[in-house]
Coordinates of C-alpha atoms and ligand atoms in Angstrom, one line a residue:
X1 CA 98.8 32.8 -253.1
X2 CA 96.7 35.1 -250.6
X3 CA 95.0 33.6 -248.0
X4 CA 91.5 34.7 -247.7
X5 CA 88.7 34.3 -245.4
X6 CA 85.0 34.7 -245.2
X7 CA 83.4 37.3 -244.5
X8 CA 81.5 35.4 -241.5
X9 CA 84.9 34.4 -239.9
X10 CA 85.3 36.2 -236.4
X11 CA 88.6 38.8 -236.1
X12 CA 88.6 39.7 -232.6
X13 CA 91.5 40.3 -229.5
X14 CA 91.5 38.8 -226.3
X15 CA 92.0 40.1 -222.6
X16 CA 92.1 39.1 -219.3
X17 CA 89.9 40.8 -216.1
X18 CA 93.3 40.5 -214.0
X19 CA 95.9 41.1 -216.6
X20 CA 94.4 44.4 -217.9
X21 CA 91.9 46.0 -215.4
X22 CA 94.0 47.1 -212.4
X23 CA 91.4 48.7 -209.9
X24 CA 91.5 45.9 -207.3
X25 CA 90.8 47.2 -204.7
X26 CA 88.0 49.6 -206.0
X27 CA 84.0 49.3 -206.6
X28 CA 83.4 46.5 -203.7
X29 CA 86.3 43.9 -205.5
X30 CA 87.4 41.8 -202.8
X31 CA 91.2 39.8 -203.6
X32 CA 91.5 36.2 -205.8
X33 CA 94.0 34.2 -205.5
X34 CA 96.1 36.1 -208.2
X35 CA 95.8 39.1 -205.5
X36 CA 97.1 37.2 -202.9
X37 CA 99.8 35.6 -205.2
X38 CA 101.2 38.3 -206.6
X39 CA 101.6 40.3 -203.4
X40 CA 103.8 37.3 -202.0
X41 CA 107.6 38.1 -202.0
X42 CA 109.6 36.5 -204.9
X43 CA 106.7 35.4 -206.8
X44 CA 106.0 37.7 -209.8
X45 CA 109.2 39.0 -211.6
X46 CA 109.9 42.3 -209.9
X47 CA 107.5 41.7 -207.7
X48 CA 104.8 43.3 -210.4
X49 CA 101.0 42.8 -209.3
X50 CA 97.8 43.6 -210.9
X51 CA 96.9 46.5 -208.7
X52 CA 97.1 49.0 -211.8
X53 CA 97.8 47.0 -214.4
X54 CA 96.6 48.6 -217.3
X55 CA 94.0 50.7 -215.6
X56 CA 91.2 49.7 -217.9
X57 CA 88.7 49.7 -215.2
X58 CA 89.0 53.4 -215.9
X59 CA 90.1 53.1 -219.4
X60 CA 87.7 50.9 -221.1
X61 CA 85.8 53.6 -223.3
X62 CA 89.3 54.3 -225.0
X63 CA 90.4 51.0 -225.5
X64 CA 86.5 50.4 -227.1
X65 CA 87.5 53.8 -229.2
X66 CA 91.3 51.3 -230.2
X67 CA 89.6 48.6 -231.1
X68 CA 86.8 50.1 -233.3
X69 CA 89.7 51.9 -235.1
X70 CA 91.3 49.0 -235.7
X71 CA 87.8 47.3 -237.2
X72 CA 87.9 44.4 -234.5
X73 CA 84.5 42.7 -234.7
X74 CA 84.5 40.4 -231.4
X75 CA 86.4 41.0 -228.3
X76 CA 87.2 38.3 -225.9
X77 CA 87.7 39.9 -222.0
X78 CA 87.4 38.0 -218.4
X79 CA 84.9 38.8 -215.5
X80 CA 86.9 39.0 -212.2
X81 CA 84.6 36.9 -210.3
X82 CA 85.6 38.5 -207.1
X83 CA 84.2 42.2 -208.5
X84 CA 80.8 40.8 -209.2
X85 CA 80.5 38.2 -206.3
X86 CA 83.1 39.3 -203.8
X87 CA 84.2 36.3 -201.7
X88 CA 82.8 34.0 -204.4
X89 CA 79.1 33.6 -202.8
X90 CA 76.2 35.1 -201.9
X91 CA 74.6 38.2 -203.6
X92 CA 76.0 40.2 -206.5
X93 CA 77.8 43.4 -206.1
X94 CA 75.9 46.1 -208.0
X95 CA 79.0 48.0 -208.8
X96 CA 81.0 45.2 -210.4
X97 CA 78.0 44.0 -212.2
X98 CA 77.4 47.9 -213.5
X99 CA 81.1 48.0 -215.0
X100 CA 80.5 44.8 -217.1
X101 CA 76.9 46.0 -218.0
X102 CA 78.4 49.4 -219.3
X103 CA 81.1 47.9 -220.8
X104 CA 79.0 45.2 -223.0
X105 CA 76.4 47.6 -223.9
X106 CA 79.2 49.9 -224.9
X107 CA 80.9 46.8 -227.1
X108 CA 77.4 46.0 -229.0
X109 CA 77.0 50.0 -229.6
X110 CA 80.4 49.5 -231.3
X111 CA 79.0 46.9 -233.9
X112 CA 81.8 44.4 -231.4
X113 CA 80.6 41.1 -230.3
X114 CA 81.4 40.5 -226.4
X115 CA 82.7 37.0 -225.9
X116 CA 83.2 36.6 -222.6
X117 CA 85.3 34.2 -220.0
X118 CA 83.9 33.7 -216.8
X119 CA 86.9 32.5 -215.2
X120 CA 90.4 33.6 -216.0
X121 CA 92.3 31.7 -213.3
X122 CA 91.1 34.2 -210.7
X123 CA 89.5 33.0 -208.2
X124 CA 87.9 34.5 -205.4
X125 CA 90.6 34.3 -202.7
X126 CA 87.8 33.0 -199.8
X127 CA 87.2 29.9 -201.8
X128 CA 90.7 29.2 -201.8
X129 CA 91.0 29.1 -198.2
X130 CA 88.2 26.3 -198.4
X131 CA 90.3 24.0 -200.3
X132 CA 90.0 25.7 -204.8
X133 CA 89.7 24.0 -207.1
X134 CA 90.6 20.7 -204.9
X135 CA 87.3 21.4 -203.6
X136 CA 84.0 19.9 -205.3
X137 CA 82.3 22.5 -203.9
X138 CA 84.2 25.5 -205.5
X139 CA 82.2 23.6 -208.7
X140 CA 79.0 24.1 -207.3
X141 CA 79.9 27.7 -206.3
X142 CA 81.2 28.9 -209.8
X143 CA 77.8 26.8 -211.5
X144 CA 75.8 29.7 -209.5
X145 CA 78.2 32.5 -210.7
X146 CA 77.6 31.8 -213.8
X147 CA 74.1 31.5 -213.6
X148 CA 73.7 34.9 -212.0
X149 CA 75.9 36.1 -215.3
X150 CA 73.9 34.9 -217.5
X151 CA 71.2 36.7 -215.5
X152 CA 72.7 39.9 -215.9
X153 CA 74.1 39.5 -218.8
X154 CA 72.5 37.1 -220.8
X155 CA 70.8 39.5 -223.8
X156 CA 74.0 41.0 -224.7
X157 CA 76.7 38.0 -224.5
X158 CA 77.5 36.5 -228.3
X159 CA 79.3 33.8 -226.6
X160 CA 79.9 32.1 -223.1
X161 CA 82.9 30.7 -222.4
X162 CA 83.4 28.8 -218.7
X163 CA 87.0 28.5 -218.3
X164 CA 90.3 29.7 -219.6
X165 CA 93.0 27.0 -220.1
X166 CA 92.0 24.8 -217.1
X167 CA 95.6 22.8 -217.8
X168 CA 97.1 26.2 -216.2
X169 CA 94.6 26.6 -213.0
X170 CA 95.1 22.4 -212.1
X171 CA 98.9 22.3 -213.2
X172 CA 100.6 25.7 -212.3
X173 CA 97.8 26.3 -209.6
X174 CA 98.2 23.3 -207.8
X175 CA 101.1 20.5 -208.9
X176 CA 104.2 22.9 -210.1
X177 CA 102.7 26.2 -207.9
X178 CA 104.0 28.5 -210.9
X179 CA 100.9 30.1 -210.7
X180 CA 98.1 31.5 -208.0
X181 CA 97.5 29.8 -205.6
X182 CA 101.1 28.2 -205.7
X183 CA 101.0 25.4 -204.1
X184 CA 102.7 22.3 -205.2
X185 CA 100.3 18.9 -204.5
X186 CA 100.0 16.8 -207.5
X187 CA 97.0 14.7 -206.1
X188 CA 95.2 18.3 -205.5
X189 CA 96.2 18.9 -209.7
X190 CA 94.3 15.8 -210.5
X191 CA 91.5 16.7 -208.1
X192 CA 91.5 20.1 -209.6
X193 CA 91.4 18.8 -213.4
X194 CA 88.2 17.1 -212.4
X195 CA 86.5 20.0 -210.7
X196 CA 87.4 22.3 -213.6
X197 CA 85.6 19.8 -215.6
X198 CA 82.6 19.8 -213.2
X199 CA 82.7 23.3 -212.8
X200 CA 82.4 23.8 -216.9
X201 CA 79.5 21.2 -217.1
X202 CA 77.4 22.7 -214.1
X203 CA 78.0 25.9 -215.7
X204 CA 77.0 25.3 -219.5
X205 CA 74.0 23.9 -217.6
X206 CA 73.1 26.9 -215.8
X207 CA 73.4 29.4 -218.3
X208 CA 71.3 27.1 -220.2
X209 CA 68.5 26.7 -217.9
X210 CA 68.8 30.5 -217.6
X211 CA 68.8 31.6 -221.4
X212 CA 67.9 28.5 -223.7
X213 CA 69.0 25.9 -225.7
X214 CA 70.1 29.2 -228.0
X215 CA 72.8 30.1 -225.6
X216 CA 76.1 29.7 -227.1
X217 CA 78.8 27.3 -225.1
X218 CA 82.6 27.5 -225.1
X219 CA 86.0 26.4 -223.1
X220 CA 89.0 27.6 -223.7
X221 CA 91.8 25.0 -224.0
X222 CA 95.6 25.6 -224.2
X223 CA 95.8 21.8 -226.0
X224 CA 99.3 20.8 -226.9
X225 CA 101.3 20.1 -229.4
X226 CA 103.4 17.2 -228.6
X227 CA 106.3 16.3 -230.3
X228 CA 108.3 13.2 -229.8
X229 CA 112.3 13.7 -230.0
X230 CA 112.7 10.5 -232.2
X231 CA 109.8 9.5 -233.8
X232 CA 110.9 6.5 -234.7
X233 CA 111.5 5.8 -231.0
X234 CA 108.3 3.5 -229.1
X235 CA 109.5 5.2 -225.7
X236 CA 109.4 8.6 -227.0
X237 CA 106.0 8.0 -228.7
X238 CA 105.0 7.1 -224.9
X239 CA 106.3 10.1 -223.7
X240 CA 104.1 11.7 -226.1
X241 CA 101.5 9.7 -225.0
X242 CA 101.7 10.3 -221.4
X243 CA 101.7 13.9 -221.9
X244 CA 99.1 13.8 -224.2
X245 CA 97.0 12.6 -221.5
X246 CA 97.9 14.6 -218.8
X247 CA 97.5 18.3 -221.6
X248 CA 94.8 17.1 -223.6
X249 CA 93.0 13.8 -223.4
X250 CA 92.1 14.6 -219.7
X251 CA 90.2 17.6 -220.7
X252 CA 88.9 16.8 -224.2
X253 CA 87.8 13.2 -223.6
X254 CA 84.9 13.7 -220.4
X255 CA 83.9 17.3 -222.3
X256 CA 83.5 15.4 -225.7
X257 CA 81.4 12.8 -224.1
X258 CA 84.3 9.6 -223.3
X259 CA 84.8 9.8 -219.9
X260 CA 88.6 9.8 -218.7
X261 CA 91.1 8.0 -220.7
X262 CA 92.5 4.8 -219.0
X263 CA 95.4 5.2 -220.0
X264 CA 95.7 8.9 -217.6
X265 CA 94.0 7.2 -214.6
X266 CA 97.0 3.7 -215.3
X267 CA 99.5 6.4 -215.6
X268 CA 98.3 8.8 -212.3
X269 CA 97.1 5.8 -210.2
X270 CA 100.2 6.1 -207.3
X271 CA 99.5 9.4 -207.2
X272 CA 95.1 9.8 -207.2
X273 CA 92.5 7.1 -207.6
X274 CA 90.6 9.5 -208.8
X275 CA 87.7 8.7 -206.0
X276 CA 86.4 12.3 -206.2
X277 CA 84.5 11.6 -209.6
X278 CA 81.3 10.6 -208.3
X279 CA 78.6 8.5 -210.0
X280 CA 76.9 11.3 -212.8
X281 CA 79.5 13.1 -213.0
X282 CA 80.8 12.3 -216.6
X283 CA 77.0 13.0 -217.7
X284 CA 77.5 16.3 -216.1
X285 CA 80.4 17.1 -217.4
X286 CA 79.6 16.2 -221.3
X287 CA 77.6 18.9 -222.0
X288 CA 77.3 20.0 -225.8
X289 CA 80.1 22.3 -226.8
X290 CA 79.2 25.0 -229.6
X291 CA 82.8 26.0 -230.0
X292 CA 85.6 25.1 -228.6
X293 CA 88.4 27.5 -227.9
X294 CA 91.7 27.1 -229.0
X295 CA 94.7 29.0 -227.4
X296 CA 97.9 28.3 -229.4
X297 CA 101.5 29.6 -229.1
X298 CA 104.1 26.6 -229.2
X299 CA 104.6 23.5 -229.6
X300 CA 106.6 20.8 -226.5
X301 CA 108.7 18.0 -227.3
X302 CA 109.6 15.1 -225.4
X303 CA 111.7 12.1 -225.3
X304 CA 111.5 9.1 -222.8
X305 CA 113.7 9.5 -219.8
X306 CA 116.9 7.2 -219.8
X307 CA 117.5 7.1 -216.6
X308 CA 120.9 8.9 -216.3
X309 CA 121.2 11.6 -214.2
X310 CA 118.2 14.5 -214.0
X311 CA 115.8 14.4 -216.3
X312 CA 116.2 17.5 -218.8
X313 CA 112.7 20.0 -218.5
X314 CA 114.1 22.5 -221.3
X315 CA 111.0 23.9 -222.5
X316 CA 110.1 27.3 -221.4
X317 CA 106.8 26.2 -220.1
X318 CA 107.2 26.2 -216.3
X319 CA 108.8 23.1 -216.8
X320 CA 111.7 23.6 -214.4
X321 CA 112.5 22.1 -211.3
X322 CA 108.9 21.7 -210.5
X323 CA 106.8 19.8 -213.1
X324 CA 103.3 20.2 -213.4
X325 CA 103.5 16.9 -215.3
X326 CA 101.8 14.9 -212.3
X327 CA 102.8 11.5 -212.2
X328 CA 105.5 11.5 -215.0
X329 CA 108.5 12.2 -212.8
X330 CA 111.6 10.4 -214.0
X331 CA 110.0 8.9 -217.2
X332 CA 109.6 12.1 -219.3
X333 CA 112.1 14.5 -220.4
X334 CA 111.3 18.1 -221.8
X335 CA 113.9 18.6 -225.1
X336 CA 114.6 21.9 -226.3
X337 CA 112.8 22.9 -229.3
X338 CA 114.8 24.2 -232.0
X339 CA 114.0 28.0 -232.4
X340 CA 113.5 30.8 -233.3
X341 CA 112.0 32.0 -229.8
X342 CA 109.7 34.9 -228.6
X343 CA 110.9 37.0 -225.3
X344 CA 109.4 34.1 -223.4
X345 CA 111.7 31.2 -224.6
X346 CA 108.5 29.8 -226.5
X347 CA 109.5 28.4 -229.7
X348 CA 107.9 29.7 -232.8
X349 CA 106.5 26.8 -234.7
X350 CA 103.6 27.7 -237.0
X351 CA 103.3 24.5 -238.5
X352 CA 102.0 23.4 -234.8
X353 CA 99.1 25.2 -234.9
X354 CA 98.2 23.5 -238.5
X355 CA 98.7 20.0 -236.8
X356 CA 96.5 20.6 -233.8
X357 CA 93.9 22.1 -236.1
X358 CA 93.9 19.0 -237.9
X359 CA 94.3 16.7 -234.7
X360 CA 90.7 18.8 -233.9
X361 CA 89.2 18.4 -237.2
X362 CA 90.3 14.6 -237.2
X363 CA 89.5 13.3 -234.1
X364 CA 86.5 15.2 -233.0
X365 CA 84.7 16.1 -236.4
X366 CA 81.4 18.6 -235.9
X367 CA 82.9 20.8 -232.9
X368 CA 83.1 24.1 -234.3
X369 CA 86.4 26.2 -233.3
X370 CA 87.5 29.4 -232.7
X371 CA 91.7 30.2 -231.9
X372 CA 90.6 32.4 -228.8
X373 CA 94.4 33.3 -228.1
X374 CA 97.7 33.2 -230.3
X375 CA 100.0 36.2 -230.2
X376 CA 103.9 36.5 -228.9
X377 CA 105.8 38.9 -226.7
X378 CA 108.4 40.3 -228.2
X379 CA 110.9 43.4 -226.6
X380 CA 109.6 46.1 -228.1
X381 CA 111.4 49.2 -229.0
X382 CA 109.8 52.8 -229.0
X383 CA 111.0 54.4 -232.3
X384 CA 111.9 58.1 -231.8
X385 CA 108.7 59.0 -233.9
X386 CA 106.3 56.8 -230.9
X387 CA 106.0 53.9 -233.4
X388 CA 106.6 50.6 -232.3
X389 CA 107.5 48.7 -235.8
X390 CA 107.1 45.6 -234.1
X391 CA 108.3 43.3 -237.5
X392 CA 108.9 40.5 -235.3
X393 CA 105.2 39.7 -233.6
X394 CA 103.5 40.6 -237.1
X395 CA 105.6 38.2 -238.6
X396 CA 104.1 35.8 -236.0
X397 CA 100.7 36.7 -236.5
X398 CA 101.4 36.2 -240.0
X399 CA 102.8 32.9 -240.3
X400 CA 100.0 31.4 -237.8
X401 CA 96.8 33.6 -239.1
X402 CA 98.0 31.7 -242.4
X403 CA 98.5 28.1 -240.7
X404 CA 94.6 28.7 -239.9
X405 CA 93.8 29.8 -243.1
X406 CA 95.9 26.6 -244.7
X407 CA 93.7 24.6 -241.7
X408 CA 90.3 26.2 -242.8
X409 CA 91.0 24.7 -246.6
X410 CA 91.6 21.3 -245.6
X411 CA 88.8 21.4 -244.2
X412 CA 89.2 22.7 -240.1
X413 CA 86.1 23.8 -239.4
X414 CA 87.8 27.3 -237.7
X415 CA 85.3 30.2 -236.8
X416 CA 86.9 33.3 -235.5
X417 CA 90.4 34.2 -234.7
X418 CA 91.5 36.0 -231.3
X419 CA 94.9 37.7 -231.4
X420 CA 96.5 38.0 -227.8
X421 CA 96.0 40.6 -227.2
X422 CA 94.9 44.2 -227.2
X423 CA 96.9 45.7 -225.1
X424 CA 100.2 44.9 -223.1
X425 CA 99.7 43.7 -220.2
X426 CA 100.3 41.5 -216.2
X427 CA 101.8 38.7 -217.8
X428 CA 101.1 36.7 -214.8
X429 CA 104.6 35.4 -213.2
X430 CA 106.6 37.3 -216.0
X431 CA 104.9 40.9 -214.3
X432 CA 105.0 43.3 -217.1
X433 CA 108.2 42.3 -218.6
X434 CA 106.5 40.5 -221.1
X435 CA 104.5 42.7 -223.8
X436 CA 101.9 40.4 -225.8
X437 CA 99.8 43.5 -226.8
X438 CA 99.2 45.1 -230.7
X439 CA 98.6 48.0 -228.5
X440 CA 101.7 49.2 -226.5
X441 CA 100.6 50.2 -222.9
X442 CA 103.5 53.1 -221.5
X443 CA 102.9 52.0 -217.8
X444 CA 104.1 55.6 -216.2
X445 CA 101.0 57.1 -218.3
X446 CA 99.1 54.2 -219.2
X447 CA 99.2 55.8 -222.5
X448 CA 97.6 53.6 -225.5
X449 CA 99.7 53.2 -228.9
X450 CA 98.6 51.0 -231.7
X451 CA 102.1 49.1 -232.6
X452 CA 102.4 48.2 -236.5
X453 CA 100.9 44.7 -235.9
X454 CA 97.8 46.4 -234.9
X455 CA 98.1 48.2 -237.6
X456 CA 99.0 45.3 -239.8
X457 CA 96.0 43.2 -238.4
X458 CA 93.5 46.0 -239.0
X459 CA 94.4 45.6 -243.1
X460 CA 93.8 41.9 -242.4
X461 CA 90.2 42.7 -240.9
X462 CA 89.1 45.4 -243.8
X463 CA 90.1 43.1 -246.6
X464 CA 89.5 39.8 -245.5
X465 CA 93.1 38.3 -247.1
X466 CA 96.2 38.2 -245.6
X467 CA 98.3 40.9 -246.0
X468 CA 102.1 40.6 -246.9
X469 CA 104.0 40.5 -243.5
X470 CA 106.0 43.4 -244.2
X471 CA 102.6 45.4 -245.2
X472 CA 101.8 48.2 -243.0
X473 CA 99.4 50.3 -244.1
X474 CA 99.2 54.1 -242.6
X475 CA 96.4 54.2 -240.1
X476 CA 94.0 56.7 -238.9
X477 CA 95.8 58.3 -235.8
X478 CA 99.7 57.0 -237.0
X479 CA 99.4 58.3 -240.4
X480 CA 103.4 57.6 -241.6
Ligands
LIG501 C1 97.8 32.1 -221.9 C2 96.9 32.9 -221.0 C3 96.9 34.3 -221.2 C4 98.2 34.9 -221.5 C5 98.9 34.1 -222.6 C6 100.3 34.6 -223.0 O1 98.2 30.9 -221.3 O2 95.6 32.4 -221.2 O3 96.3 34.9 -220.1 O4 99.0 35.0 -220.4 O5 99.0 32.8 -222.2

């Protein structure tokens, strides 16, 4: 059976501001923390920063020109905070606000919807130095970026969304130091989860005192899918549980309206007593979501740690040596997931985004959703001809496009589908080793080809139904 969807669902790609734009240093940007990460020694693989990147500060009226071609209808992109508002206070910068200007009105022009995510993990690197996201008042401070965004930017934006996978700027950030700013304090995680939270509810708050109840809300969540090694094992259905707290619970719970789960703040208690949420807070924090974002690639599984030896972290998710699991050392164990795997070790498991669909649908019934990220890096190989016949990632698209679909008709109330993402890209500590894009970026030219997924998920916009995986329609500028 094809898989069809209707004509109001969303088919759009997703970018990052640091993965994609390059131009740091140019038009008054000042560095974020990614800037000052990236340029320390042994940090990115081969040393790759987001200097160039794939210039689309210059770029961006081509890649517009891509995505018409390929009939995308929403696009999904980051503002680098530090462009508009260098150092992260204080007035706006009139060049960095003019390149997001140009590029929304350009978007709309297109018949493409700009959905747009103020924070991408990078902030502003002055903030940092006064404590990040450990700090309540880097809350306060991105609450008045995004009111000044909304300012600017308010008549054109179809939707807001505050944050991008907060799990990563607490966790990697701050407990495991994977990611910008790298350092490695689990107590600063947990105080970084709650001021993520704070920061979203100020934020939703300020954009709508600025442009009305109309204003539409979002967060992006990279929720996981949990599964335990045994299930018929209590301990392993703890593990689950535990991690289930630390990925999920302690993001959806306060933004839904519960508050934190007990059962996290039991669990975390020798390392925080969460004394930095303060009386209101929770109010705050529960503002009303009108979609919530859904990033999905893989799935974890876990098993309770039996004391013998080192506890195994074999999951491809920065789960080495340093855990960003705060609190769970040497009760939880990361199990290998059966594959297959994409070019980052991240097991391909379909069915998983089904299941969290469902989890969604289930347990918090009335939040609209939209999958704002789901895509997989493969190796790609340049056929002689330029193609890139890139079977592998549209099989992927393919498989989870159709898990949404399956979700949608039992009953998943699912909105709008981002794949990640346009273009190849800084794949954050994996440098550009790591291609993610249905648009292959040649980094010596920073020339633009769409690969056959791109092509593939073009026929998927135009008719609305699922196209066979192997189905590759000739397009426009790759007529084969
Ligand atoms: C997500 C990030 C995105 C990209 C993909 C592969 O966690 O939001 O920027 O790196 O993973």
């Amino acid at each position: 059976m094809t898989r069809s969807f209707p004509a109001s669902f969303l088919w759009g790609s997703a970018t990052a501001a640091y993965q994609i734009e390059g131009a740091a240093a140019e038009g008054g940007r000042t560095p974020s923390i990614w800037d000052t990460y990236s340029h320390t020694p042994g940090k990115t693989l081969n040393g790759d920063t987001g200097d160039v990147a794939a210039d689309h500060y210059h770029r961006w009226p081509e890649d517009i020109a891509i995505m018409q071609q390929l009939g995308l209808q929403a696009y999904r992109f980051s503002i680098s905070w530090s462009r508009v508002q260098p150092g992260g206070r204080g007035p706006l910068n009139a060049e960095g606000v003019a390149f997001y200007r140009g590029l929304v009105e350009a978007l709309v022009a297109a018949g493409i919807r700009p959905v747009v995510t103020l924070y991408h993990w990078d902030l502003p690197q002055e903030l940092e130095d006064e404590g990040g996201w450990a700090n309540r008042e880097t809350a306060y401070a991105f609450a008045e970026y995004a009111r000044l965004m909304a300012r600017e930017l308010g008549d054109a934006i179809t939707v807001w969304t505050t944050l991008n996978e907060p799990w990563c700027s607490a966790y990697l950030g701050y407990a495991s130091g994977v990611h910008a700013p790298g350092r490695t304090e689990p107590a600063a995680a947990l105080a970084a989860v709650h001021h993520l939270n704070l920061a979203h509810g100020l934020a939703a708050t300020a954009i709508r005192e600025e442009l009305g109840e109309d204003a539409q809300l979002s967060i992006t969540l990279n929720l996981h899918v949990i599964r335990p090694d045994d299930p018929s094992s209590e301990a392993d259905q703890d593990a689950v549980r535990r991690i289930d707290g630390l990925a999920n619970r302690v993001f959806l719970d306060p933004l839904l309206g519960a508050g934190y789960p007990q059962d996290v703040l039991d669990d975390v208690a020798h390392v925080s007593d969460f004394s930095f949420v303060q009386d209101g807070d929770t109010a705050l924090i529960a503002q009303r979501l009108d979609v919530l974002g859904v990033n999905y690639y893989s799935t974890t599984r876990v098993r309770a740690f039996d004391g013998e030896g080192e506890p195994e972290q074999a999951d491809g998710h920065g789960n080495s040596s340093a855990t960003p699991w705060v609190g769970t050392e040497g009760k939880v164990e990361f199990v290998q997931q059966p594959g297959p795997y994409t070019a980052m070790g991240w097991n391909i498991d379909p069915q998983g985004m089904h299941d969290l669909l469902m989890r969604l649908h289930r347990e918090h019934p009335g939040v609209p959703m939209m999958i704002t990220e789901n895509g997989a890096a493969f190796h790609d190989v340049v056929s002689a001809d330029g193609a890139v016949r890139d079977r592998d990632r549209t099989q992927y698209l393919h498989d989870h496009i159709d898990a949404v679909g399956r979700a949608r008709e039992d009953g998943a109330d699912v909105r709008g589908y981002f794949v990640w993402s346009l273009l190849d890209n800084f794949e954050w500590g994996y440098g550009y080793d790591r291609r993610f894009g249905v648009v292959r970026v040649d980094y010596d030219t920073q020339q633009r080809v769409v690969k056959d997924s791109g092509w593939w998920y073009a026929q998927l916009i135009a008719t609305g139904s699922l196209p066979a995986h192997d189905a590759i329609a000739p397009g426009p500028v790759h007529p084969r």
